XYZ file of C-alpha atoms in Angstrom:
699
model
C 146.929 71.713 151.194
C 147.978 68.576 149.605
C 145.644 65.755 149.742
C 145.686 62.208 149.422
C 144.776 62.350 145.651
C 148.103 64.418 145.197
C 150.365 61.651 146.046
C 152.747 60.338 143.340
C 151.501 57.161 141.234
C 154.805 55.687 141.372
C 154.489 53.922 144.877
C 151.238 52.229 143.501
C 151.803 48.331 142.980
C 152.545 47.690 139.643
C 154.009 51.001 138.728
C 157.495 52.263 139.609
C 159.751 54.851 138.168
C 159.841 53.688 134.545
C 156.225 52.933 134.156
C 155.466 56.086 135.981
C 157.399 58.283 133.459
C 155.655 56.188 130.559
C 152.043 57.093 132.155
C 153.006 60.573 132.641
C 154.458 60.921 129.079
C 151.507 59.247 127.368
C 148.586 60.100 129.046
C 149.620 62.970 131.287
C 149.169 60.879 134.519
C 151.047 61.875 137.205
C 149.247 62.024 140.655
C 146.148 59.667 142.060
C 144.006 62.412 141.167
C 145.256 62.041 137.419
C 144.728 58.549 137.327
C 141.165 58.904 139.251
C 140.257 61.240 136.284
C 141.352 58.843 133.493
C 138.040 57.171 132.691
C 137.419 53.997 130.960
C 135.886 54.176 127.349
C 133.832 50.899 127.681
C 132.833 48.305 129.723
C 132.228 44.531 129.458
C 129.620 42.732 131.705
C 131.584 40.173 133.407
C 128.597 39.320 136.143
C 127.387 36.294 134.269
C 129.357 33.135 134.047
C 128.563 30.664 131.380
C 128.986 27.194 131.068
C 130.782 25.305 128.285
C 127.461 23.572 127.426
C 125.885 27.125 126.877
C 128.441 28.434 124.476
C 127.617 29.377 120.818
C 129.861 30.851 118.115
C 127.541 34.077 117.570
C 128.182 35.092 121.286
C 130.225 38.246 121.836
C 132.859 38.253 124.700
C 131.859 35.682 127.572
C 133.515 34.221 130.435
C 133.450 30.765 131.663
C 134.772 28.971 134.903
C 137.016 25.978 134.230
C 139.989 23.688 135.236
C 142.869 23.280 132.992
C 143.168 19.395 132.150
C 146.383 19.433 129.762
C 148.367 21.368 127.297
C 149.541 20.328 123.803
C 152.041 21.958 121.360
C 151.655 22.025 117.742
C 154.520 23.314 115.202
C 153.688 26.401 113.148
C 156.994 26.558 110.986
C 160.731 27.572 112.355
C 160.870 28.319 115.980
C 157.002 28.915 116.334
C 154.895 27.108 118.155
C 150.742 26.950 118.806
C 149.890 26.175 122.539
C 146.633 24.699 123.337
C 145.167 24.159 126.809
C 142.363 21.973 127.318
C 139.819 22.947 129.781
C 136.582 21.536 131.528
C 133.810 22.915 133.797
C 131.920 19.323 134.042
C 129.408 20.345 131.250
C 131.850 20.069 128.599
C 135.495 20.525 127.138
C 136.998 23.833 125.509
C 140.288 24.784 124.087
C 142.498 27.687 124.874
C 145.082 28.883 122.158
C 147.983 31.223 122.375
C 150.192 31.662 119.079
C 153.068 33.376 121.191
C 154.513 33.830 124.540
C 154.716 29.842 125.647
C 157.228 30.018 128.274
C 154.940 32.857 130.074
C 151.595 30.449 129.708
C 153.211 27.583 131.296
C 154.766 29.499 134.411
C 151.455 31.336 135.062
C 148.488 29.054 134.292
C 148.947 25.784 135.768
C 147.204 22.292 135.055
C 144.970 21.187 137.710
C 143.863 24.794 138.774
C 140.459 26.789 138.246
C 140.484 29.778 136.216
C 137.644 32.406 135.307
C 138.504 32.610 131.378
C 137.181 35.527 129.330
C 137.160 35.800 125.543
C 135.315 35.393 122.313
C 134.226 31.820 121.715
C 134.751 30.489 118.259
C 134.738 26.975 116.861
C 137.698 25.005 115.674
C 137.889 21.200 114.913
C 134.438 20.800 116.499
C 135.517 22.297 119.742
C 135.059 25.583 121.108
C 138.130 27.674 121.729
C 139.365 31.004 123.008
C 142.472 32.589 121.630
C 144.576 34.580 123.894
C 141.934 34.688 126.828
C 142.052 37.044 129.916
C 142.552 34.643 132.609
C 142.231 35.019 136.528
C 142.662 32.424 139.385
C 139.043 31.717 141.074
C 140.912 31.601 144.236
C 142.006 35.159 143.715
C 138.859 36.530 142.301
C 135.996 37.475 144.570
C 133.234 36.596 142.321
C 130.466 38.426 144.251
C 132.460 41.615 143.275
C 132.490 40.922 139.489
C 130.669 43.208 137.385
C 131.520 45.434 134.267
C 135.113 45.229 133.533
C 136.265 48.470 132.362
C 138.610 49.143 129.316
C 141.030 51.929 129.230
C 142.771 53.977 126.062
C 146.233 53.000 125.694
C 148.881 53.911 123.173
C 151.257 51.675 120.826
C 154.348 52.427 123.122
C 152.424 51.528 126.329
C 151.343 48.234 124.743
C 154.932 47.522 123.698
C 155.804 47.822 127.202
C 153.179 45.586 128.791
C 150.877 48.603 129.908
C 147.671 47.122 128.602
C 144.071 48.127 129.580
C 144.266 45.085 131.935
C 147.594 46.434 133.402
C 145.981 49.867 133.981
C 142.764 48.340 135.308
C 144.865 46.705 138.099
C 146.785 49.793 139.049
C 143.612 51.661 139.338
C 141.876 48.930 141.347
C 145.129 49.018 143.901
C 144.526 52.560 144.275
C 140.904 52.479 145.043
C 141.733 49.919 147.543
C 144.264 52.423 149.275
C 141.514 55.273 149.055
C 140.302 54.600 152.740
C 138.650 57.845 153.223
C 135.674 59.182 150.764
C 136.611 61.260 147.730
C 136.268 65.031 148.638
C 132.916 66.231 147.241
C 132.766 68.900 144.515
C 128.775 69.681 144.387
C 126.550 70.911 147.453
C 123.790 68.734 148.339
C 121.214 71.462 147.280
C 122.474 70.602 143.838
C 122.995 66.908 144.011
C 119.805 65.922 146.081
C 117.022 67.724 143.829
C 118.623 65.915 140.603
C 119.081 62.621 142.164
C 123.007 62.722 141.597
C 125.239 60.191 143.382
C 128.061 61.442 145.615
C 131.394 62.170 143.747
C 132.973 59.168 146.104
C 130.384 56.852 144.579
C 130.689 58.197 141.176
C 134.319 58.039 140.919
C 134.645 54.404 142.586
C 131.659 53.192 140.249
C 133.211 54.646 136.905
C 136.153 52.693 137.302
C 134.575 49.409 138.880
C 130.764 49.284 138.391
C 128.829 46.206 139.461
C 126.292 46.538 136.756
C 125.024 48.941 134.131
C 122.817 51.231 136.557
C 125.854 51.975 138.501
C 128.011 52.821 135.568
C 125.078 55.028 134.127
C 124.649 56.751 137.619
C 128.364 57.756 137.886
C 128.573 58.668 134.120
C 125.588 61.140 134.588
C 127.007 62.680 137.820
C 130.477 63.264 136.336
C 129.313 64.673 133.243
C 126.831 66.880 134.815
C 129.724 68.148 137.317
C 131.923 68.745 134.200
C 129.414 70.573 132.280
C 128.200 72.564 135.264
C 131.501 74.053 136.038
C 131.874 74.992 132.546
C 128.836 76.806 132.332
C 129.273 78.469 135.909
C 132.710 79.799 134.588
C 131.378 81.141 131.389
C 128.060 82.925 133.210
C 130.097 84.335 136.001
C 132.709 85.691 133.156
C 129.217 86.948 131.188
C 127.744 88.588 134.638
C 131.201 90.035 135.925
C 131.179 92.020 132.352
C 127.465 93.189 132.851
C 128.111 94.531 136.273
C 131.538 96.171 134.988
C 130.371 98.006 131.524
C 127.187 100.089 131.891
C 125.565 100.426 128.440
C 124.411 103.570 126.758
C 120.630 103.967 127.028
C 118.997 104.152 123.945
C 115.247 104.241 124.619
C 114.027 106.392 121.896
C 112.087 105.257 118.953
C 112.360 108.428 116.790
C 111.878 109.875 113.070
C 114.377 107.873 111.837
C 113.249 104.578 112.588
C 109.417 105.374 112.120
C 109.969 106.802 108.541
C 112.145 103.688 107.685
C 109.582 101.223 109.135
C 106.493 103.094 107.675
C 107.625 103.891 104.224
C 110.822 102.124 103.362
C 110.694 98.326 104.787
C 111.041 96.262 101.577
C 108.383 93.490 102.735
C 106.382 92.825 105.899
C 108.796 91.726 108.858
C 108.346 87.946 109.605
C 107.326 87.142 113.072
C 110.701 86.120 113.820
C 112.199 89.252 112.987
C 109.965 91.168 115.152
C 110.818 88.977 118.156
C 114.404 89.631 117.406
C 113.675 93.238 116.854
C 111.885 93.448 120.217
C 114.891 91.390 122.171
C 117.521 93.818 120.738
C 115.325 96.996 121.481
C 115.045 95.586 125.426
C 118.742 95.179 125.736
C 119.418 98.758 123.908
C 117.324 100.554 126.653
C 118.102 98.286 129.551
C 121.137 100.708 130.703
C 123.469 97.438 130.210
C 125.885 96.886 127.412
C 124.179 94.577 124.855
C 126.039 91.471 123.878
C 123.817 89.559 121.309
C 124.376 86.803 119.037
C 121.916 87.108 116.037
C 121.663 83.524 114.321
C 119.802 83.028 111.086
C 120.071 81.083 108.219
C 121.231 82.562 104.806
C 118.700 84.975 103.262
C 116.578 85.071 106.463
C 116.870 89.116 106.840
C 119.619 89.477 109.552
C 120.732 92.624 107.685
C 117.432 94.370 107.962
C 117.161 93.735 111.526
C 120.730 94.960 111.954
C 120.032 98.117 110.008
C 116.792 98.805 112.150
C 118.882 98.557 115.414
C 121.398 101.078 113.749
C 118.428 103.454 113.043
C 117.508 103.128 116.755
C 121.111 104.131 117.741
C 120.890 107.022 115.147
C 117.451 108.297 116.606
C 119.047 108.468 120.202
C 121.902 110.735 118.748
C 124.629 108.034 118.536
C 126.516 106.489 115.431
C 126.799 102.884 114.485
C 129.062 100.623 112.367
C 128.685 97.292 110.732
C 132.009 95.491 110.288
C 132.146 92.387 107.443
C 135.135 90.187 107.254
C 135.922 90.983 103.425
C 135.894 94.023 101.335
C 133.439 92.587 98.816
C 131.152 91.650 101.672
C 131.375 95.340 103.345
C 130.602 96.662 99.841
C 127.632 94.528 99.393
C 126.264 95.604 102.890
C 126.776 99.260 101.811
C 124.535 98.709 98.627
C 122.050 96.791 100.595
C 121.750 99.334 103.124
C 121.785 102.294 100.683
C 118.830 100.433 98.651
C 117.035 100.053 102.217
C 117.136 103.730 103.190
C 116.342 104.951 99.663
C 116.140 108.883 99.878
C 116.326 109.033 103.642
C 118.398 111.524 105.061
C 121.156 109.373 107.024
C 124.704 109.579 105.778
C 126.084 106.433 105.193
C 130.047 105.737 104.581
C 132.152 102.772 103.597
C 135.792 102.464 104.933
C 137.850 99.510 103.498
C 141.536 99.310 102.514
C 140.390 100.601 98.961
C 139.209 103.988 100.188
C 142.090 106.135 100.081
C 143.301 109.579 100.115
C 140.589 112.639 100.079
C 137.956 110.084 100.405
C 138.956 108.495 103.195
C 139.952 111.909 104.820
C 136.185 112.893 104.225
C 135.032 109.848 105.553
C 137.282 110.423 108.836
C 136.216 113.767 109.445
C 132.462 113.042 108.951
C 133.094 110.352 111.821
C 134.706 112.986 114.272
C 132.018 115.632 113.350
C 129.356 112.969 113.784
C 127.633 113.781 110.177
C 128.252 109.971 108.857
C 125.684 108.350 110.924
C 126.325 104.482 109.802
C 129.979 103.320 108.634
C 130.267 99.907 106.967
C 133.677 98.888 106.815
C 136.212 95.804 107.289
C 138.340 95.414 110.336
C 139.807 98.939 109.184
C 137.120 100.167 111.113
C 139.107 99.347 114.239
C 142.490 101.143 113.245
C 143.726 103.862 115.671
C 143.001 106.567 113.083
C 139.272 105.572 113.038
C 137.593 107.991 115.550
C 133.916 108.405 116.367
C 131.997 111.326 117.681
C 129.544 108.790 119.572
C 129.640 105.312 118.696
C 126.508 103.459 120.300
C 126.149 100.326 118.262
C 128.595 97.882 116.490
C 127.350 95.196 114.254
C 129.929 92.305 113.656
C 129.091 90.289 110.617
C 130.301 86.467 110.359
C 131.928 86.662 113.801
C 134.431 83.921 113.695
C 136.380 85.897 111.272
C 137.242 88.752 114.007
C 139.345 87.657 117.048
C 138.491 88.634 120.382
C 141.238 91.078 120.841
C 140.006 92.862 117.628
C 136.466 93.157 119.032
C 137.838 94.661 122.148
C 139.415 97.608 120.331
C 135.868 98.725 119.046
C 135.128 99.102 122.809
C 138.001 101.655 123.019
C 136.167 103.781 120.396
C 133.538 105.132 122.875
C 133.437 106.446 126.617
C 131.307 103.576 127.502
C 131.598 100.402 125.498
C 129.076 100.309 122.572
C 126.394 97.556 122.219
C 127.519 94.814 120.180
C 125.203 92.814 117.873
C 127.144 89.743 116.339
C 125.619 88.076 113.220
C 126.150 84.685 111.913
C 124.660 82.592 109.070
C 126.443 79.492 110.373
C 123.554 78.163 112.456
C 125.004 76.722 115.644
C 122.946 74.235 117.800
C 121.669 75.646 120.923
C 123.988 73.255 123.349
C 126.894 74.382 121.577
C 125.778 78.197 121.413
C 125.418 78.014 125.240
C 129.060 76.880 125.529
C 130.951 78.661 122.710
C 128.828 81.913 122.941
C 127.924 81.448 126.562
C 128.599 85.010 127.539
C 126.136 86.141 124.265
C 122.547 86.276 124.547
C 121.086 84.227 121.553
C 118.377 85.640 119.226
C 117.165 83.266 116.257
C 115.597 84.358 112.800
C 114.026 80.960 112.186
C 111.777 82.171 109.458
C 112.604 83.016 105.747
C 110.889 86.210 104.202
C 107.831 85.256 102.091
C 108.162 84.594 98.257
C 111.557 82.639 98.966
C 111.085 79.176 97.063
C 113.179 76.449 98.769
C 116.265 75.331 97.338
C 116.078 72.003 95.540
C 119.211 69.641 96.400
C 120.165 66.979 93.963
C 123.008 64.216 94.269
C 124.544 63.307 91.042
C 127.589 61.181 90.252
C 130.351 62.073 88.125
C 129.306 59.981 85.318
C 126.269 61.885 84.894
C 127.811 65.120 83.629
C 125.955 65.303 80.300
C 122.573 65.887 81.822
C 124.315 68.179 84.474
C 125.783 70.337 81.704
C 122.382 70.420 79.771
C 120.704 71.597 83.107
C 123.593 74.308 83.396
C 122.891 75.619 79.651
C 119.232 75.449 80.000
C 119.216 77.859 83.188
C 122.103 80.399 81.579
C 119.568 80.489 78.465
C 116.750 81.678 80.898
C 119.087 84.371 82.047
C 120.190 82.871 85.400
C 123.925 82.506 86.535
C 126.019 79.811 88.032
C 128.398 78.611 90.401
C 130.824 75.746 90.014
C 133.028 74.924 93.218
C 136.033 73.005 93.510
C 137.720 71.722 96.919
C 141.329 72.605 95.500
C 143.453 75.306 93.730
C 146.183 72.906 92.074
C 147.090 69.420 91.471
C 147.891 67.372 94.827
C 150.103 64.364 94.312
C 148.302 62.722 96.945
C 144.683 63.273 95.819
C 142.769 62.518 92.861
C 140.621 65.676 93.049
C 139.687 67.540 90.127
C 141.428 70.677 90.281
C 140.161 74.246 89.643
C 142.966 75.166 86.900
C 142.064 72.089 85.149
C 138.219 72.240 85.668
C 138.193 75.825 84.437
C 139.970 75.076 81.165
C 137.293 71.962 80.350
C 134.290 74.223 81.241
C 135.487 76.900 78.682
C 135.553 74.096 76.273
C 132.117 72.770 77.402
C 130.496 76.349 77.172
C 132.038 78.249 74.437
C 129.157 80.311 74.099
C 129.200 81.662 77.844
C 131.781 83.746 79.556
C 133.486 82.604 82.958
C 135.075 83.822 86.018
C 138.031 82.193 88.095
C 138.271 83.065 91.845
C 140.505 81.242 94.352
C 142.325 81.903 97.538
C 145.807 82.452 95.938
C 144.925 85.216 93.572
C 145.875 88.872 94.403
C 143.057 90.644 96.500
C 142.664 93.219 93.551
C 142.547 90.289 90.818
C 140.137 88.429 93.036
C 137.697 91.215 93.648
C 137.676 92.130 89.760
C 136.895 88.525 88.858
C 133.989 88.753 91.275
C 132.697 91.844 90.341
C 132.318 90.488 86.800
C 130.108 87.846 87.918
C 128.196 90.258 90.238
C 127.401 92.701 87.563
C 126.636 89.701 85.023
C 129.309 90.204 82.748
C 130.147 86.545 83.377
C 127.873 83.903 83.535
C 129.710 80.988 85.142
C 131.704 81.501 88.611
C 134.654 78.672 88.950
C 135.584 78.683 92.432
C 136.880 77.303 95.961
C 135.097 77.824 98.987
C 136.193 81.634 99.328
C 132.759 82.124 98.204
C 131.230 80.465 101.226
C 130.271 83.405 102.830
C 128.324 86.618 101.962
C 128.423 86.804 98.163
C 125.019 88.021 97.188
C 123.887 87.476 93.424
C 120.208 87.337 93.280
C 120.654 86.155 89.857
C 122.622 83.185 90.543
C 120.193 79.949 90.455
C 122.644 76.915 90.264
C 125.331 75.915 92.732
C 127.235 73.046 91.343
C 129.746 71.457 94.496
C 132.256 69.008 92.667
C 133.621 66.333 95.150
C 130.791 67.183 97.529
C 132.270 64.279 99.943
C 135.270 66.523 100.461
C 132.993 68.878 102.344
C 131.544 69.025 105.813
C 127.801 69.624 106.111
C 128.078 72.909 107.578
C 130.071 74.043 104.381
C 127.873 72.370 101.979
C 124.951 74.319 103.705
C 126.822 77.822 103.513
C 127.793 77.362 99.937
C 124.075 76.333 98.864
C 123.076 79.393 100.613
C 124.741 81.626 97.777
C 121.782 80.410 95.473
C 117.934 81.014 96.023
C 118.247 84.700 97.102
C 116.003 85.651 94.420
C 112.334 84.767 93.448
C 113.458 82.038 90.907
C 113.506 78.341 91.643
C 117.212 77.551 92.679
C 119.232 74.171 92.465
C 122.203 72.735 94.366
C 123.907 69.969 92.820
C 126.128 67.570 94.814
C 128.737 65.603 92.669
C 130.103 62.523 93.951
C 131.918 59.354 92.837
C 130.023 55.916 93.722
C 132.284 54.965 96.241
C 131.202 57.013 99.405
C 131.534 56.373 103.229
C 128.401 55.632 105.575
C 128.941 58.883 106.834
C 129.275 60.927 103.817
C 126.281 59.345 102.315
C 124.408 60.581 105.544
C 125.794 63.923 104.926
C 124.613 63.916 101.171
C 121.298 62.607 102.237
C 120.674 65.345 104.909
C 121.647 67.880 102.259
C 118.975 66.586 100.077
C 116.277 66.151 102.579
C 116.354 69.521 104.374
C 117.227 73.227 103.939
C 116.910 73.735 107.683
C 120.345 75.346 108.845
C 119.545 74.200 112.584
C 118.536 70.628 111.644
C 121.871 70.474 109.565
C 124.111 71.786 112.316
C 122.636 69.411 114.626
C 123.317 66.696 112.321
C 126.953 67.959 111.718
C 127.637 68.017 115.397
C 126.600 64.563 115.913
C 128.691 63.310 112.822
C 131.725 65.325 113.348
C 131.797 66.574 117.159
C 132.183 69.992 118.437
C 135.934 70.634 117.697
C 135.200 70.424 113.757
C 132.203 72.403 113.552
C 132.568 75.131 110.911
C 133.562 78.357 112.710
C 134.616 76.741 115.972
C 137.975 75.298 114.379
C 139.032 78.805 112.932
C 138.549 80.366 116.409
C 140.425 78.027 118.312
C 137.698 76.549 120.356
C 138.380 73.100 121.593
C 136.541 71.307 124.475
C 138.578 69.435 126.894
C 135.934 67.392 128.196
C 136.754 64.222 129.761
C 133.577 62.349 129.804
C 130.631 64.800 128.620
C 129.845 65.222 125.290
C 128.397 68.479 124.143
C 126.648 66.681 120.974
C 125.044 63.886 122.612
C 124.526 65.311 126.267
C 122.182 68.339 125.330
C 119.781 67.539 128.298
C 122.746 67.670 130.629
C 124.274 71.156 129.295
C 120.946 72.769 129.649
C 120.425 71.155 133.157
C 123.969 72.204 134.113
C 123.404 75.731 132.520
C 120.025 76.236 134.731
C 121.698 75.331 137.911
C 124.889 77.752 137.193
C 122.372 80.341 136.533
C 120.697 80.040 139.722
C 123.988 80.297 141.434
C 125.348 83.365 139.370
C 122.130 85.360 140.197
C 122.020 84.418 143.761
C 125.887 85.250 144.300
C 126.967 87.718 141.533
C 130.135 88.689 143.553
C 131.440 85.217 144.399
C 131.575 86.219 148.090
C 128.424 84.281 149.859
C 129.689 81.365 152.329
C 126.738 79.281 150.905
C 128.640 79.162 147.572
C 132.181 78.848 148.776
C 132.777 75.263 147.822
C 131.609 76.051 144.293
C 133.764 79.096 143.894
C 136.632 77.220 145.460
C 136.412 74.221 142.929
C 135.960 76.773 139.989
C 139.416 78.199 141.141
C 141.284 75.004 141.234
C 140.051 74.116 137.961
C 141.132 77.119 136.322
C 144.657 76.888 138.144
C 145.039 73.394 136.582
C 144.537 75.007 133.223
C 141.371 73.256 132.080
C 140.568 74.381 128.694
C 137.391 76.432 129.494
C 136.550 76.670 125.519
C 137.570 79.854 124.136
C 134.485 81.719 124.988
C 133.768 84.970 122.616
């Protein structure tokens, strides 16, 4: 049923067919409802009127009430005039100045009439003046109604065609005056009353025309909460549906394999965080519902050990497990790590990547079908149709954002029931963001490093200090260590003054003739890249010159120095990931951030944060605040965008939490979405989905 908000904006005063087309094209605004949802980006307090006597040049925008006394014109070159209007309010005289539009000024603002004049006061020729002020006739303005003036974002084309923020404000005002009935409510009173939220009608009117700061704040809180609530309700409903739809294998036995490993092969005592996370995983695996858990942990926190213990639980219950990594080199490292952990235990672990071919590949595939292969380590080759398991009970996915949703879904087809899924990421994600990006996954966090790890020292150097930098590198290599040197680019770019990797590699060979260097970048052939990486991993080369291709997962415990050139070009999350390539052994490690002297405030903040802390979660929170959710490492790659009109995931953490708690109550009370008590909520959720709101691409 069409409502009043579905009406066309064309018939509002000040719109018409041409402006309708412009607003539709530039802002996507077609109906009254669209216009209502186009919120101001800031407000200026218009509730106070100053006298000319009270003005001072350091004031921001203010308003005075004054009468126009006369006009003067001053020549400014060929066919250019400056128009000056003299005004008085009885306490003094001020000037109004226009550098263009003389005819419009004379026609609109009449001598002898009183106006509310709004602008920034400056002093010229010993007198206060306002350049191109906003002006309203006092007779047409209800002074008692003046409060916070809204400012709307407009485009260049709109401004050219006369649709300024002020013009939009007048159109919105005309629409609100015609809305004689209250705007329909979208949240029930059992949510709004306990949380002290104003009604949708009050919120929508006050977001556009608040009389004071409190009204504006109340409106913003209500509308932000509503937006976040429906986002969370959608995510939690989806997760609840999946849990009801997909039963999970019951893996409740802790048997000989797990116990032998735990008592005889554990390389070091588990940290408290590892024990807690293991307990959460075990609870999921024996619950009878499919586990979908995100395991977050900083680089080196021991995620792989926890994943292996989960896989051994699957083996003890007669199931197989697999771990999928984003690259062949990372898969091979997982294989080595797992085999080293297991030692002489009788658990068959095999590798399946693109390089495993012929007879070896056939043996692995046969071992999977027969059930002899208990743990499979691989890349996305694992999800190919030719790969069949006897009984897959657990799938571990490393560095989640490298695998698409469709690829992970293919894993589910490898078993009668979908296997339990454990997603691991070393990119710490702030809690508020995790609740939204990974809203359908339960989240576990390993927030302790194993004992014996020394914190990495992070230092900031300028690119004029290379002599001391090179001396430090030479010293570390002479002590038997290895060094990464990371460049942001591969080849020379006309638009950029960045040092490029090719030139840098040659220069470093000249600086360090006594050492051997490897070179790795994204444009090399995979085999060539693997060979160069392998030289560094084995210790054949001492310096690895690379781009960010080494960001994820490369494990060389002997590497103790990470040099990042042009560090200002990297995001915080990326810098943290790169830093995580060192500090993996018992030796003191260093991360050197090299920049030029000219740095923006944001860049300087990023560098300072990196030097101050090694805590990935603090860094991720800071990154979210500096860059916003759409830019976060891992979110852009997977196409996640937040189409939020007013809420801000980075700054509205408390509201995200509140919204999630309320949404959780609804989903628990009405999992099938059929109770009449919640009909309003499910109807509204359907409406939002129908108008193609981007609900964030949940995993």
